[in-house]
GROMACS .gro file of C-alpha atoms in nm:
model
  191
    1UNK     CA    1  14.194   6.535   3.661
    2UNK     CA    2  14.398   6.638   3.366
    3UNK     CA    3  14.383   6.362   3.107
    4UNK     CA    4  14.706   6.443   2.928
    5UNK     CA    5  14.803   6.233   2.630
    6UNK     CA    6  15.129   6.046   2.696
    7UNK     CA    7  15.415   6.161   2.477
    8UNK     CA    8  15.680   5.914   2.367
    9UNK     CA    9  16.023   6.061   2.440
   10UNK     CA   10  16.353   5.936   2.571
   11UNK     CA   11  16.585   6.136   2.792
   12UNK     CA   12  16.956   6.095   2.726
   13UNK     CA   13  17.220   6.181   2.984
   14UNK     CA   14  17.477   6.215   2.705
   15UNK     CA   15  17.387   6.407   2.391
   16UNK     CA   16  17.473   6.238   2.063
   17UNK     CA   17  17.422   6.419   1.734
   18UNK     CA   18  17.450   6.256   1.392
   19UNK     CA   19  17.686   6.441   1.160
   20UNK     CA   20  17.518   6.709   0.945
   21UNK     CA   21  17.231   6.742   1.190
   22UNK     CA   22  17.011   7.046   1.191
   23UNK     CA   23  17.014   7.247   1.514
   24UNK     CA   24  16.739   7.503   1.571
   25UNK     CA   25  16.839   7.733   1.859
   26UNK     CA   26  16.582   7.950   2.031
   27UNK     CA   27  16.411   8.051   2.350
   28UNK     CA   28  16.080   7.909   2.218
   29UNK     CA   29  15.882   8.153   2.430
   30UNK     CA   30  15.632   8.042   2.335
   31UNK     CA   31  15.688   7.765   2.085
   32UNK     CA   32  15.444   7.810   1.799
   33UNK     CA   33  15.350   7.657   1.466
   34UNK     CA   34  15.592   7.894   1.287
   35UNK     CA   35  15.889   7.731   1.464
   36UNK     CA   36  15.778   7.384   1.358
   37UNK     CA   37  15.695   7.493   1.004
   38UNK     CA   38  16.044   7.645   0.971
   39UNK     CA   39  16.195   7.322   1.109
   40UNK     CA   40  16.010   7.106   0.855
   41UNK     CA   41  16.093   7.345   0.568
   42UNK     CA   42  16.460   7.336   0.671
   43UNK     CA   43  16.464   6.956   0.672
   44UNK     CA   44  16.315   6.948   0.320
   45UNK     CA   45  16.550   7.221   0.192
   46UNK     CA   46  16.867   7.061   0.325
   47UNK     CA   47  16.756   6.715   0.216
   48UNK     CA   48  16.769   6.838  -0.146
   49UNK     CA   49  17.137   6.935  -0.102
   50UNK     CA   50  17.256   6.674   0.148
   51UNK     CA   51  17.043   6.357   0.144
   52UNK     CA   52  17.054   6.181   0.480
   53UNK     CA   53  17.058   5.804   0.490
   54UNK     CA   54  17.073   5.644   0.831
   55UNK     CA   55  17.184   5.279   0.811
   56UNK     CA   56  16.944   5.142   1.070
   57UNK     CA   57  16.631   5.340   1.150
   58UNK     CA   58  16.478   5.621   0.954
   59UNK     CA   59  16.579   5.830   0.658
   60UNK     CA   60  16.451   6.163   0.788
   61UNK     CA   61  16.717   6.423   0.860
   62UNK     CA   62  16.740   6.474   1.237
   63UNK     CA   63  16.671   6.815   1.388
   64UNK     CA   64  16.749   6.922   1.742
   65UNK     CA   65  16.581   7.219   1.904
   66UNK     CA   66  16.844   7.382   2.123
   67UNK     CA   67  16.705   7.573   2.416
   68UNK     CA   68  16.978   7.784   2.573
   69UNK     CA   69  16.919   7.849   2.941
   70UNK     CA   70  17.118   8.172   2.901
   71UNK     CA   71  17.072   8.439   2.636
   72UNK     CA   72  17.274   8.745   2.531
   73UNK     CA   73  16.970   8.975   2.541
   74UNK     CA   74  16.752   8.819   2.812
   75UNK     CA   75  16.787   8.691   3.172
   76UNK     CA   76  16.858   8.320   3.239
   77UNK     CA   77  16.558   8.091   3.226
   78UNK     CA   78  16.427   7.945   3.552
   79UNK     CA   79  16.435   7.560   3.551
   80UNK     CA   80  16.056   7.541   3.612
   81UNK     CA   81  16.000   7.755   3.302
   82UNK     CA   82  16.233   7.528   3.103
   83UNK     CA   83  16.021   7.225   3.200
   84UNK     CA   84  15.705   7.411   3.100
   85UNK     CA   85  15.851   7.513   2.761
   86UNK     CA   86  15.972   7.161   2.683
   87UNK     CA   87  15.629   7.018   2.771
   88UNK     CA   88  15.450   7.274   2.551
   89UNK     CA   89  15.697   7.207   2.273
   90UNK     CA   90  15.641   6.832   2.280
   91UNK     CA   91  15.262   6.866   2.289
   92UNK     CA   92  15.256   7.105   1.994
   93UNK     CA   93  15.504   6.898   1.791
   94UNK     CA   94  15.311   6.580   1.866
   95UNK     CA   95  14.977   6.727   1.757
   96UNK     CA   96  15.122   6.865   1.433
   97UNK     CA   97  15.321   6.551   1.350
   98UNK     CA   98  15.010   6.337   1.378
   99UNK     CA   99  14.762   6.550   1.186
  100UNK     CA  100  14.579   6.323   0.949
  101UNK     CA  101  14.726   6.018   1.118
  102UNK     CA  102  14.479   5.753   1.231
  103UNK     CA  103  14.688   5.644   1.529
  104UNK     CA  104  14.527   5.725   1.861
  105UNK     CA  105  14.845   5.812   2.051
  106UNK     CA  106  15.049   6.123   1.988
  107UNK     CA  107  15.425   6.101   1.973
  108UNK     CA  108  15.711   6.344   1.936
  109UNK     CA  109  15.865   6.285   1.589
  110UNK     CA  110  16.138   6.024   1.633
  111UNK     CA  111  16.396   6.217   1.431
  112UNK     CA  112  16.350   6.530   1.650
  113UNK     CA  113  16.517   6.609   1.979
  114UNK     CA  114  16.547   6.887   2.234
  115UNK     CA  115  16.891   6.986   2.364
  116UNK     CA  116  16.943   7.212   2.666
  117UNK     CA  117  17.263   7.420   2.681
  118UNK     CA  118  17.408   7.727   2.851
  119UNK     CA  119  17.547   7.865   2.526
  120UNK     CA  120  17.404   8.200   2.420
  121UNK     CA  121  17.657   8.265   2.138
  122UNK     CA  122  17.698   8.056   1.824
  123UNK     CA  123  18.070   7.999   1.892
  124UNK     CA  124  17.974   7.852   2.231
  125UNK     CA  125  17.692   7.645   2.083
  126UNK     CA  126  17.929   7.507   1.821
  127UNK     CA  127  18.196   7.417   2.078
  128UNK     CA  128  17.945   7.222   2.288
  129UNK     CA  129  17.748   7.060   2.007
  130UNK     CA  130  18.043   6.976   1.782
  131UNK     CA  131  18.193   6.762   2.059
  132UNK     CA  132  17.873   6.554   2.056
  133UNK     CA  133  17.867   6.480   1.683
  134UNK     CA  134  17.912   6.121   1.575
  135UNK     CA  135  18.155   6.107   1.284
  136UNK     CA  136  18.134   5.742   1.187
  137UNK     CA  137  17.809   5.765   0.988
  138UNK     CA  138  17.974   5.996   0.734
  139UNK     CA  139  18.324   5.847   0.716
  140UNK     CA  140  18.651   5.930   0.892
  141UNK     CA  141  18.759   6.211   0.656
  142UNK     CA  142  18.440   6.410   0.700
  143UNK     CA  143  18.472   6.659   0.983
  144UNK     CA  144  18.166   6.723   1.201
  145UNK     CA  145  17.917   6.960   1.042
  146UNK     CA  146  17.623   7.136   1.199
  147UNK     CA  147  17.356   7.332   1.015
  148UNK     CA  148  17.182   7.594   1.229
  149UNK     CA  149  16.821   7.678   1.152
  150UNK     CA  150  16.749   8.040   1.234
  151UNK     CA  151  16.477   8.294   1.179
  152UNK     CA  152  16.536   8.624   1.006
  153UNK     CA  153  16.530   8.797   1.346
  154UNK     CA  154  16.830   8.590   1.458
  155UNK     CA  155  17.009   8.653   1.128
  156UNK     CA  156  16.980   9.027   1.190
  157UNK     CA  157  17.146   8.979   1.532
  158UNK     CA  158  17.422   8.759   1.386
  159UNK     CA  159  17.506   9.042   1.146
  160UNK     CA  160  17.513   9.304   1.423
  161UNK     CA  161  17.872   9.389   1.532
  162UNK     CA  162  17.754   9.476   1.887
  163UNK     CA  163  17.757   9.101   1.974
  164UNK     CA  164  18.125   9.060   1.881
  165UNK     CA  165  18.462   9.145   2.034
  166UNK     CA  166  18.507   9.522   2.067
  167UNK     CA  167  18.170   9.559   1.889
  168UNK     CA  168  18.377   9.568   1.570
  169UNK     CA  169  18.263   9.473   1.220
  170UNK     CA  170  18.602   9.305   1.162
  171UNK     CA  171  18.546   9.082   1.468
  172UNK     CA  172  18.204   8.986   1.332
  173UNK     CA  173  18.348   8.892   0.992
  174UNK     CA  174  18.634   8.697   1.155
  175UNK     CA  175  18.388   8.507   1.376
  176UNK     CA  176  18.158   8.422   1.083
  177UNK     CA  177  18.452   8.298   0.875
  178UNK     CA  178  18.564   8.081   1.169
  179UNK     CA  179  18.214   7.932   1.194
  180UNK     CA  180  18.218   7.854   0.821
  181UNK     CA  181  18.565   7.694   0.847
  182UNK     CA  182  18.434   7.482   1.138
  183UNK     CA  183  18.164   7.328   0.918
  184UNK     CA  184  17.874   7.548   1.022
  185UNK     CA  185  17.595   7.628   0.780
  186UNK     CA  186  17.288   7.846   0.832
  187UNK     CA  187  16.940   7.790   0.697
  188UNK     CA  188  16.744   8.112   0.735
  189UNK     CA  189  16.370   8.144   0.708
  190UNK     CA  190  16.083   8.358   0.823
  191UNK     CA  191  15.860   8.213   1.091
   0.00000   0.00000   0.00000
C-alpha cells in the first residue's frame, strides 16, 4: 500500500491561458527544485513590470509548465513517461508550495498549470498557445502576449543558428524579431 497524498488538480480538455501568462517550456527530466525556484523568481520579476490583477480569484500571475512531447534534440516522449513526469512534477510543486503551511493536505498551486504540446520550436509553441489566450481580461486593443521562462541552457540554443532555416544567422534574427512582434517576451534565469 502506497499512501499517496491526494493532489488537487483539474484536467481541462480545452486549454485557456490568461493574457500575459508565463509559460515555462521544458522536458522536466527530472523536474527539480531549480525549475520551481526559477518559476517563482520569474513570477516575482514580471510582477514588478506587469502587475496581474484577476477580477475574480487570485492575484498571483499564472504560470504554465509546457511539456512538449517532441523535442528538437531528443526522441519523442512515451505517454507512460509523460504521466510519470506530470505526477512527479505535481508532488514536488505541492510539497514546496506548502512548506511552512499548517494545512494537512498538499495541493498544486492554483495559479499553476501543466500544458502538453507537440511543439518543439518556439514558433510552434507560440502558434498553439497564442490561440488559447483569453483577450478579454486585458481589453480588446491588447493583443495576446506570452512570456516564456527559460533557463540559460535554452537561451544558448535559441541563439544558435543551427535550429533555424538554412542554419543561417539571418534566419535566427528574423525569427526572433517575429517572436518579439508577436508579443513574446523571455525571462531567462539559471536553474
